[in-house]
Amino acid sequence: MSSPSRRSSTRPSEPPQGPAPVPHHTLARGLTTRHVQFIALGSAIGTGLFYGSADAIRMAGPAVLLGYVAAGLAVFLVMRALGEMAVRDPGAGSFGRYARTYLGPLGGFVTGWMFVIEMLVVAVADVTALTIYLGHWWPEVPGWVWVVGAIALVTGLNLIHVKVFGETEFWLSLIKVTAIIAMIAAGLTILALGLQVPGGSHPTVENLWAHGGFAPYGLWGALVSLTVVVFAFGGIETLGLSAAEAEDPGHAIPGAINTIPWRVLLFYVGAIGVIFCLAPWTTVDGRSSAFVQIFDAVGLPAAANVLNAVVITAAFSALNAITFSIGRMLHGLAEQGDAPRPLARTNGRGVPVAAVGFVAAALTVGLVLNVLVPEGVFVLVASVASFATVFVWLMILLSHVAMRRQVARGELSPGGFPVPGWPVASWAAVAFMVGVLVLLGVGSASRPALWTGLGTLVVLVLAHRLSAGPRRPARRDT
């Protein structure tokens, strides 16, 4: 396990003043419990909530709330599995490292690289979204200006020190959390006081079932919506990557993970449930944010500008966190021999500069391809993110199952943060993830995501076979 930088000893030739430089290939432990808590909060609130929810609503109607509850519970079990492994071994690479340790070198390789591919595609989408949101206010500014500015800013923030990343995410997450709570409070006030709104709609709880019923498309509609719902939580596994740089991972990681259930209830079920009550769900057509459309429907068009500011914050926060997470995953892969060795190198502040620089270059290339490659081809490539999100979560669960089997055989000591309801809950979560992958293949719109994802998996397996990577590292039992 990496030692906290605050405990590192200085060399005799170095002056005693100032912090000791972090050894090359070692990440610095600079994230406080406050930082970790808000990284966890921020990872649950992204553009998937504000804009992705519209597609899910159109698939299931108000019954989509059940989808968010089910997906939230499954994601909580994924994160508890990740948390049990992270508390045991808070090392670089997180779930990529655990897959390699408990499932073998191939498992670690495909898990790590599938996550990198997923996050790169999502990052390109976030930068593209930023240009759209900022262009709403400043249409005369060329889009490439926002692109260059966004990539340069997040790269700079991630190159300074992990504390800077943590502090940035703290404030960005605070803005998002405050905005969501304010929106919920405003909606509840309208409902509680029976306020009349100028838009012509009648805010009432009855809107949850008055327009075709609570489940207008039946159980099947709620099930199919899961293919969209689960991706709203994509990236939450970034919390596991922060363990290697947390000052007290044994305290910070469990505390942050245990807040996931109420975050799901508040930010997804609470927020979407309130907007359902403000206006009929049938007013959502998917052409813009469900939040914007609902507030427009009740005669509050000014909310569109407020929401635009919040979504800009959410998109930038997501891009910042993605740059951090890809950089740390590449660092871990390089340590294991599954990526070019220079990507494991850190500077004196414990920042994997080469890995962060690689992310900036990859984002730039991805955005250029987004412009040059025909739209249909790029959409097909982007669908990998849909498959990869669930695949990574499935590998986390399977890594944890393999670890617990070693515990049962007496090869490992019991962990200090066990998954509740083991083994039934864990296997139920595995079945849920497999079910979502099957649902991807059932729907004609989502089927390309499954086939493209499986094709990418085959390519990664072949790449691993050709690379003939080293054997798995020795297991760490803390």
Coordinates of C-alpha atoms in Angstrom, one line a residue:
M1 CA 0.0 0.0 0.0
S2 CA 1.3 3.5 -0.8
S3 CA 2.3 5.5 2.2
P4 CA 0.7 8.9 2.8
S5 CA 2.9 11.7 1.6
R6 CA 2.7 13.4 5.0
R7 CA 4.6 10.4 6.5
S8 CA 7.2 10.3 3.8
S9 CA 10.8 10.9 5.0
T10 CA 13.1 13.3 3.2
R11 CA 16.5 12.3 1.9
P12 CA 19.6 13.5 3.9
S13 CA 20.7 15.8 1.1
E14 CA 17.4 17.6 1.0
P15 CA 16.6 20.7 3.1
P16 CA 14.3 20.0 6.0
Q17 CA 11.8 22.7 5.1
G18 CA 8.8 22.1 2.8
P19 CA 7.1 18.9 1.9
A20 CA 9.1 15.9 0.8
P21 CA 8.9 15.2 -2.9
V22 CA 6.7 12.2 -3.7
P23 CA 8.7 9.3 -5.2
H24 CA 8.2 8.7 -8.9
H25 CA 5.4 6.3 -9.7
T26 CA 3.7 7.2 -6.3
L27 CA 0.5 9.2 -6.0
A28 CA 0.2 11.8 -3.2
R29 CA -2.4 11.4 -0.5
G30 CA -4.0 14.8 -0.6
L31 CA -7.8 14.3 -0.7
T32 CA -9.5 15.0 2.6
T33 CA -12.7 13.3 3.8
R34 CA -14.6 16.5 2.7
H35 CA -13.2 16.2 -0.8
V36 CA -14.0 12.5 -1.1
Q37 CA -17.6 13.1 0.2
F38 CA -18.2 15.8 -2.5
I39 CA -16.6 13.8 -5.2
A40 CA -19.2 11.1 -4.4
L41 CA -21.9 13.7 -4.4
G42 CA -20.8 15.3 -7.7
S43 CA -20.5 11.9 -9.4
A44 CA -24.2 11.3 -8.9
I45 CA -25.3 14.6 -10.5
G46 CA -24.3 15.0 -14.1
T47 CA -25.8 15.8 -17.5
G48 CA -27.4 12.3 -17.3
L49 CA -29.8 13.7 -14.7
F50 CA -30.6 16.9 -16.4
Y51 CA -30.8 15.8 -20.0
G52 CA -30.7 12.0 -20.1
S53 CA -33.8 11.7 -17.9
A54 CA -36.0 12.9 -20.8
D55 CA -35.4 9.8 -22.8
A56 CA -36.1 7.5 -19.8
I57 CA -39.3 9.4 -19.0
R58 CA -40.6 9.0 -22.6
M59 CA -40.0 5.2 -22.3
A60 CA -41.8 4.6 -19.0
G61 CA -43.7 7.6 -17.9
P62 CA -43.8 8.1 -14.1
A63 CA -42.9 4.5 -13.6
V64 CA -39.3 5.5 -14.5
L65 CA -39.1 6.4 -10.8
L66 CA -39.1 2.6 -10.0
G67 CA -36.3 2.3 -12.5
Y68 CA -34.2 4.9 -10.7
V69 CA -34.8 3.1 -7.4
A70 CA -33.9 -0.3 -8.8
A71 CA -30.8 1.0 -10.6
G72 CA -29.8 3.0 -7.5
L73 CA -30.0 0.0 -5.3
A74 CA -27.9 -2.1 -7.7
V75 CA -25.3 0.7 -8.0
F76 CA -25.1 1.0 -4.2
L77 CA -24.2 -2.7 -4.1
V78 CA -21.6 -2.2 -6.8
M79 CA -20.1 0.6 -4.7
R80 CA -20.2 -1.4 -1.5
A81 CA -18.3 -4.2 -3.3
L82 CA -15.8 -1.7 -4.6
G83 CA -15.6 -0.1 -1.1
E84 CA -14.8 -3.4 0.6
M85 CA -11.9 -4.0 -1.8
A86 CA -10.7 -0.4 -1.6
V87 CA -10.6 -0.3 2.2
R88 CA -8.6 -3.5 2.0
D89 CA -6.2 -2.2 -0.6
P90 CA -6.5 1.5 -1.5
G91 CA -3.9 1.3 -4.2
A92 CA -3.5 2.9 -7.6
G93 CA -5.8 1.5 -10.4
S94 CA -8.7 0.7 -8.1
F95 CA -11.1 -1.7 -9.7
G96 CA -8.8 -2.3 -12.7
R97 CA -6.2 -3.5 -10.1
Y98 CA -8.7 -5.6 -8.2
A99 CA -9.9 -7.3 -11.4
R100 CA -6.3 -8.2 -12.1
T101 CA -5.7 -9.5 -8.6
Y102 CA -8.8 -11.6 -8.2
L103 CA -9.8 -12.5 -11.8
G104 CA -6.4 -12.6 -13.5
P105 CA -4.3 -10.4 -15.9
L106 CA -6.9 -10.5 -18.6
G107 CA -9.7 -9.3 -16.3
G108 CA -7.6 -6.4 -15.1
F109 CA -6.6 -5.4 -18.7
V110 CA -10.1 -5.4 -20.2
T111 CA -11.7 -3.7 -17.1
G112 CA -9.1 -0.9 -17.0
W113 CA -9.1 -0.2 -20.8
M114 CA -12.9 -0.5 -21.1
F115 CA -13.2 2.1 -18.4
V116 CA -10.7 4.4 -20.2
I117 CA -12.6 4.0 -23.5
E118 CA -15.9 4.7 -21.8
M119 CA -14.7 7.8 -20.0
L120 CA -13.0 9.2 -23.1
V121 CA -16.2 8.9 -25.1
V122 CA -18.3 10.5 -22.3
A123 CA -15.7 13.3 -22.0
V124 CA -16.0 14.1 -25.7
A125 CA -19.7 14.3 -25.2
D126 CA -19.4 16.5 -22.2
V127 CA -17.1 19.0 -24.0
T128 CA -19.5 19.0 -27.0
A129 CA -22.4 19.7 -24.6
L130 CA -20.4 22.5 -23.0
T131 CA -20.1 24.2 -26.4
I132 CA -23.9 23.9 -26.8
Y133 CA -24.7 25.3 -23.4
L134 CA -22.3 28.2 -23.6
G135 CA -23.4 28.9 -27.1
H136 CA -26.9 29.4 -25.8
W137 CA -25.7 32.6 -24.2
W138 CA -22.8 33.6 -26.5
P139 CA -23.8 32.3 -30.0
E140 CA -21.3 34.6 -31.7
V141 CA -18.3 32.8 -30.1
P142 CA -16.9 29.9 -32.2
G143 CA -17.4 26.5 -30.6
W144 CA -13.7 25.6 -30.8
V145 CA -12.9 28.5 -28.4
W146 CA -15.0 26.8 -25.7
V147 CA -13.4 23.4 -26.5
V148 CA -9.9 24.6 -26.3
G149 CA -10.6 26.6 -23.1
A150 CA -12.4 23.6 -21.4
I151 CA -9.6 21.1 -22.2
A152 CA -6.9 23.5 -21.2
L153 CA -8.6 24.4 -17.9
V154 CA -9.3 20.9 -16.7
T155 CA -5.8 19.8 -17.7
G156 CA -4.2 22.6 -15.8
L157 CA -6.3 21.9 -12.7
N158 CA -5.4 18.2 -12.8
L159 CA -1.6 19.0 -13.2
I160 CA -1.2 21.2 -10.2
H161 CA -2.0 18.9 -7.3
V162 CA -4.7 16.4 -6.3
K163 CA -5.8 18.9 -3.6
V164 CA -6.6 21.4 -6.3
F165 CA -8.8 18.8 -8.1
G166 CA -10.5 17.9 -4.8
E167 CA -11.2 21.5 -3.9
T168 CA -12.5 22.3 -7.4
E169 CA -14.9 19.3 -7.3
F170 CA -16.0 20.3 -3.8
W171 CA -17.2 23.7 -5.0
L172 CA -18.6 22.5 -8.3
S173 CA -20.5 19.7 -6.5
L174 CA -21.8 22.2 -3.9
I175 CA -23.3 24.3 -6.7
K176 CA -25.0 21.3 -8.2
V177 CA -26.3 20.0 -4.9
T178 CA -27.6 23.5 -3.9
A179 CA -29.4 23.9 -7.3
I180 CA -31.1 20.5 -7.1
I181 CA -32.3 21.1 -3.5
A182 CA -33.5 24.6 -4.5
M183 CA -35.5 23.2 -7.5
I184 CA -37.1 20.5 -5.3
A185 CA -37.9 23.1 -2.6
A186 CA -39.5 25.4 -5.2
G187 CA -41.6 22.6 -6.6
L188 CA -42.8 21.4 -3.2
T189 CA -43.7 25.0 -2.3
I190 CA -45.8 25.3 -5.4
L191 CA -47.5 22.1 -4.6
A192 CA -48.0 22.7 -0.9
L193 CA -49.4 26.2 -1.3
G194 CA -51.5 25.3 -4.3
L195 CA -50.0 28.2 -6.2
Q196 CA -51.5 29.1 -9.6
V197 CA -48.9 29.2 -12.4
P198 CA -49.1 31.2 -15.6
G199 CA -48.4 28.4 -17.9
G200 CA -51.9 26.9 -17.8
S201 CA -50.9 23.6 -16.2
H202 CA -52.3 22.5 -12.8
P203 CA -49.5 21.4 -10.4
T204 CA -50.8 18.4 -8.4
V205 CA -49.7 15.0 -7.2
E206 CA -52.4 13.5 -9.4
N207 CA -50.2 14.2 -12.4
L208 CA -48.3 11.1 -11.3
W209 CA -51.1 8.8 -12.5
A210 CA -53.7 11.1 -14.3
H211 CA -52.2 10.8 -17.8
G212 CA -52.3 7.2 -18.8
G213 CA -51.6 5.8 -15.4
F214 CA -48.5 5.6 -13.3
A215 CA -47.1 3.0 -15.8
P216 CA -48.6 3.9 -19.1
Y217 CA -46.4 1.5 -21.0
G218 CA -46.6 -1.3 -18.4
L219 CA -43.8 -3.2 -16.8
W220 CA -42.0 -3.5 -20.1
G221 CA -41.7 0.2 -20.4
A222 CA -40.1 0.4 -17.0
L223 CA -37.7 -2.4 -17.8
V224 CA -36.6 -0.9 -21.1
S225 CA -36.0 2.5 -19.5
L226 CA -33.3 0.8 -17.4
T227 CA -31.0 0.9 -20.5
V228 CA -31.1 4.7 -20.1
V229 CA -31.5 5.0 -16.4
V230 CA -28.3 3.1 -15.4
F231 CA -26.1 5.4 -17.4
A232 CA -27.2 8.4 -15.4
F233 CA -25.0 6.9 -12.6
G234 CA -22.1 6.2 -14.9
G235 CA -18.8 7.5 -13.5
I236 CA -19.8 7.0 -9.8
E237 CA -17.0 4.4 -9.7
T238 CA -14.5 7.3 -9.8
L239 CA -14.9 7.4 -6.1
G240 CA -12.9 4.2 -5.9
L241 CA -10.0 5.7 -7.8
S242 CA -9.8 8.5 -5.2
A243 CA -8.9 5.9 -2.5
A244 CA -5.3 5.9 -3.6
E245 CA -5.0 9.6 -2.9
A246 CA -7.3 9.9 0.1
E247 CA -5.6 10.9 3.4
D248 CA -7.7 8.4 5.3
P249 CA -9.3 6.0 2.9
G250 CA -10.5 3.7 5.6
H251 CA -12.8 6.4 6.9
A252 CA -13.5 8.5 3.9
I253 CA -14.5 5.8 1.4
P254 CA -17.1 4.0 3.6
G255 CA -18.6 7.3 4.7
A256 CA -19.0 8.5 1.1
I257 CA -20.4 5.2 -0.2
N258 CA -23.0 4.9 2.6
T259 CA -24.5 8.2 1.4
I260 CA -25.4 6.8 -2.0
P261 CA -29.0 5.6 -1.1
W262 CA -30.2 9.0 0.1
R263 CA -28.5 10.7 -2.8
V264 CA -30.4 8.5 -5.2
L265 CA -33.7 9.2 -3.4
L266 CA -33.1 12.9 -3.2
F267 CA -31.5 13.8 -6.5
Y268 CA -33.2 11.4 -8.8
V269 CA -36.4 10.1 -7.3
G270 CA -37.1 13.4 -5.4
A271 CA -36.2 15.8 -8.2
I272 CA -37.9 13.9 -11.0
G273 CA -40.9 13.0 -8.9
V274 CA -41.4 16.7 -8.2
I275 CA -41.3 17.8 -11.8
F276 CA -43.8 15.0 -12.6
C277 CA -46.2 16.7 -10.2
L278 CA -45.7 20.2 -11.6
A279 CA -47.0 19.3 -15.1
P280 CA -48.1 16.2 -17.1
W281 CA -45.2 14.0 -18.0
T282 CA -46.5 13.9 -21.6
T283 CA -45.1 17.5 -22.1
V284 CA -41.6 15.9 -22.2
D285 CA -40.7 15.3 -25.8
G286 CA -37.0 14.6 -25.5
R287 CA -35.9 17.6 -27.5
S288 CA -34.4 19.3 -24.5
S289 CA -34.0 18.8 -20.8
A290 CA -37.1 17.4 -19.0
F291 CA -36.4 20.0 -16.3
V292 CA -36.5 22.9 -18.7
Q293 CA -39.6 21.7 -20.4
I294 CA -41.5 21.2 -17.2
F295 CA -40.6 24.6 -15.8
D296 CA -41.6 26.1 -19.2
A297 CA -44.9 24.3 -19.0
V298 CA -45.7 25.8 -15.7
G299 CA -44.8 29.3 -16.9
L300 CA -41.3 29.6 -15.4
P301 CA -39.2 30.1 -18.5
A302 CA -36.5 32.0 -16.5
A303 CA -35.7 28.6 -15.0
A304 CA -34.2 27.6 -18.4
N305 CA -31.3 30.2 -17.9
V306 CA -30.8 29.0 -14.3
L307 CA -30.7 25.4 -15.4
N308 CA -28.4 26.2 -18.3
A309 CA -25.9 27.6 -15.7
V310 CA -26.3 24.5 -13.6
V311 CA -25.8 22.1 -16.5
I312 CA -22.6 24.0 -17.6
T313 CA -21.3 23.5 -14.0
A314 CA -22.3 19.8 -14.1
A315 CA -20.7 19.3 -17.5
F316 CA -17.4 21.0 -16.5
S317 CA -17.4 19.1 -13.2
A318 CA -17.9 15.8 -15.1
L319 CA -15.0 16.7 -17.5
N320 CA -12.8 17.5 -14.5
A321 CA -13.6 14.2 -12.8
I322 CA -13.2 12.2 -16.0
T323 CA -9.7 13.7 -16.6
F324 CA -8.8 12.7 -13.0
S325 CA -10.2 9.2 -13.3
I326 CA -8.7 8.4 -16.7
G327 CA -5.3 9.7 -15.6
R328 CA -5.4 7.5 -12.5
M329 CA -6.6 4.4 -14.3
L330 CA -3.8 4.8 -16.9
H331 CA -1.3 5.3 -14.1
G332 CA -2.5 2.0 -12.5
L333 CA -2.5 0.1 -15.8
A334 CA 1.0 1.3 -16.5
E335 CA 2.2 0.1 -13.1
Q336 CA 0.8 -3.3 -13.9
G337 CA 2.4 -3.4 -17.4
D338 CA -0.9 -3.0 -19.2
A339 CA -0.1 0.4 -20.6
P340 CA 3.1 2.2 -21.7
R341 CA 5.4 2.5 -18.6
P342 CA 6.0 6.3 -18.8
L343 CA 2.3 6.7 -18.0
A344 CA 3.1 5.5 -14.4
R345 CA 5.5 8.3 -13.8
T346 CA 4.6 11.1 -11.4
N347 CA 6.2 14.4 -10.6
G348 CA 7.3 15.7 -7.3
R349 CA 3.7 16.6 -6.3
G350 CA 2.5 13.0 -7.0
V351 CA 0.7 14.0 -10.2
P352 CA 0.8 11.4 -13.1
V353 CA 1.7 14.2 -15.6
A354 CA 2.2 11.9 -18.6
A355 CA -1.2 10.2 -18.0
V356 CA -3.0 13.6 -17.6
G357 CA -1.3 14.8 -20.8
F358 CA -2.4 11.7 -22.6
V359 CA -6.0 12.5 -21.6
A360 CA -5.8 16.0 -23.0
A361 CA -4.3 14.7 -26.3
A362 CA -6.9 12.0 -26.5
L363 CA -9.7 14.5 -25.9
T364 CA -8.4 16.7 -28.6
V365 CA -8.2 13.8 -31.1
G366 CA -11.7 12.7 -30.1
L367 CA -13.2 16.1 -30.7
V368 CA -11.5 16.4 -34.1
L369 CA -12.9 13.0 -35.1
N370 CA -16.3 14.1 -33.8
V371 CA -16.3 16.8 -36.4
L372 CA -14.7 14.8 -39.3
V373 CA -16.2 11.4 -39.0
P374 CA -19.7 10.9 -40.3
E375 CA -22.3 11.2 -37.5
G376 CA -23.6 7.7 -37.9
V377 CA -20.1 6.2 -37.4
F378 CA -19.4 8.4 -34.4
V379 CA -22.7 7.5 -32.7
L380 CA -21.8 3.8 -33.2
V381 CA -18.5 4.4 -31.5
A382 CA -20.1 6.4 -28.7
S383 CA -22.5 3.6 -28.0
V384 CA -19.5 1.7 -26.5
A385 CA -19.9 3.9 -23.4
S386 CA -23.4 2.4 -22.9
F387 CA -22.0 -1.1 -22.8
A388 CA -18.8 -0.2 -21.0
T389 CA -20.6 1.3 -18.0
V390 CA -22.5 -1.8 -17.1
F391 CA -19.5 -4.1 -18.1
V392 CA -17.2 -2.3 -15.6
W393 CA -19.8 -2.5 -12.8
L394 CA -20.2 -6.2 -13.6
M395 CA -16.4 -6.8 -13.4
I396 CA -16.3 -4.9 -10.0
L397 CA -19.0 -7.3 -8.7
L398 CA -17.3 -10.4 -10.0
S399 CA -13.9 -9.3 -8.6
H400 CA -15.6 -8.9 -5.2
V401 CA -17.2 -12.3 -5.5
A402 CA -13.8 -13.9 -6.2
M403 CA -12.3 -12.0 -3.3
R404 CA -15.0 -13.2 -0.9
R405 CA -14.4 -16.8 -2.0
Q406 CA -10.8 -16.4 -1.0
V407 CA -11.9 -15.1 2.4
A408 CA -14.2 -18.1 2.7
R409 CA -11.2 -20.5 2.0
G410 CA -9.2 -18.7 4.6
E411 CA -6.7 -17.3 2.1
L412 CA -7.7 -13.7 3.1
S413 CA -8.8 -12.2 6.4
P414 CA -12.3 -10.8 6.5
G415 CA -12.7 -7.2 5.4
G416 CA -13.7 -4.2 7.6
F417 CA -16.5 -2.9 5.2
P418 CA -18.5 -6.0 4.1
V419 CA -21.2 -5.9 1.6
P420 CA -24.6 -6.1 3.3
G421 CA -26.7 -9.1 2.4
W422 CA -23.8 -11.1 1.1
P423 CA -24.0 -13.4 -1.0
V424 CA -27.6 -13.0 -2.0
A425 CA -27.4 -9.2 -2.6
S426 CA -24.2 -9.4 -4.6
W427 CA -25.5 -12.1 -6.9
A428 CA -28.8 -10.2 -7.3
A429 CA -26.7 -7.2 -8.5
V430 CA -24.8 -9.4 -10.9
A431 CA -28.1 -10.7 -12.3
F432 CA -29.3 -7.1 -12.6
M433 CA -26.3 -6.0 -14.7
V434 CA -26.6 -9.1 -16.9
G435 CA -30.3 -8.3 -17.4
V436 CA -29.5 -4.7 -18.5
L437 CA -27.0 -6.0 -21.1
V438 CA -29.7 -8.4 -22.4
L439 CA -32.1 -5.5 -22.6
L440 CA -29.6 -3.6 -24.7
G441 CA -29.8 -6.3 -27.3
V442 CA -33.7 -6.4 -27.2
G443 CA -34.4 -2.9 -28.2
S444 CA -33.6 -1.9 -31.8
A445 CA -32.4 1.5 -30.7
S446 CA -30.0 0.2 -28.1
R447 CA -28.8 -3.0 -30.0
P448 CA -25.8 -1.2 -31.6
A449 CA -24.5 -0.5 -28.1
L450 CA -24.4 -4.2 -27.3
W451 CA -22.8 -5.3 -30.5
T452 CA -20.3 -2.4 -30.6
G453 CA -19.4 -3.1 -27.0
L454 CA -19.0 -6.8 -27.5
G455 CA -16.8 -6.0 -30.5
T456 CA -14.7 -3.7 -28.4
L457 CA -14.3 -6.4 -25.8
V458 CA -13.1 -8.9 -28.4
V459 CA -10.5 -6.3 -29.6
L460 CA -9.3 -5.8 -26.0
V461 CA -9.0 -9.5 -25.5
L462 CA -6.9 -9.9 -28.6
A463 CA -4.8 -6.9 -27.7
H464 CA -4.0 -8.5 -24.3
R465 CA -3.1 -11.8 -25.9
L466 CA -0.7 -10.1 -28.3
S467 CA 0.8 -7.9 -25.6
A468 CA 1.6 -11.0 -23.4
G469 CA 1.5 -8.9 -20.2
P470 CA 3.2 -9.9 -17.0
R471 CA 1.6 -12.2 -14.4
R472 CA -0.8 -10.8 -11.9
P473 CA 0.8 -8.9 -8.9
A474 CA 1.1 -10.4 -5.5
R475 CA -2.2 -10.1 -3.5
R476 CA -2.2 -7.5 -0.8
D477 CA -4.1 -8.3 2.3
T478 CA -4.4 -5.3 4.7

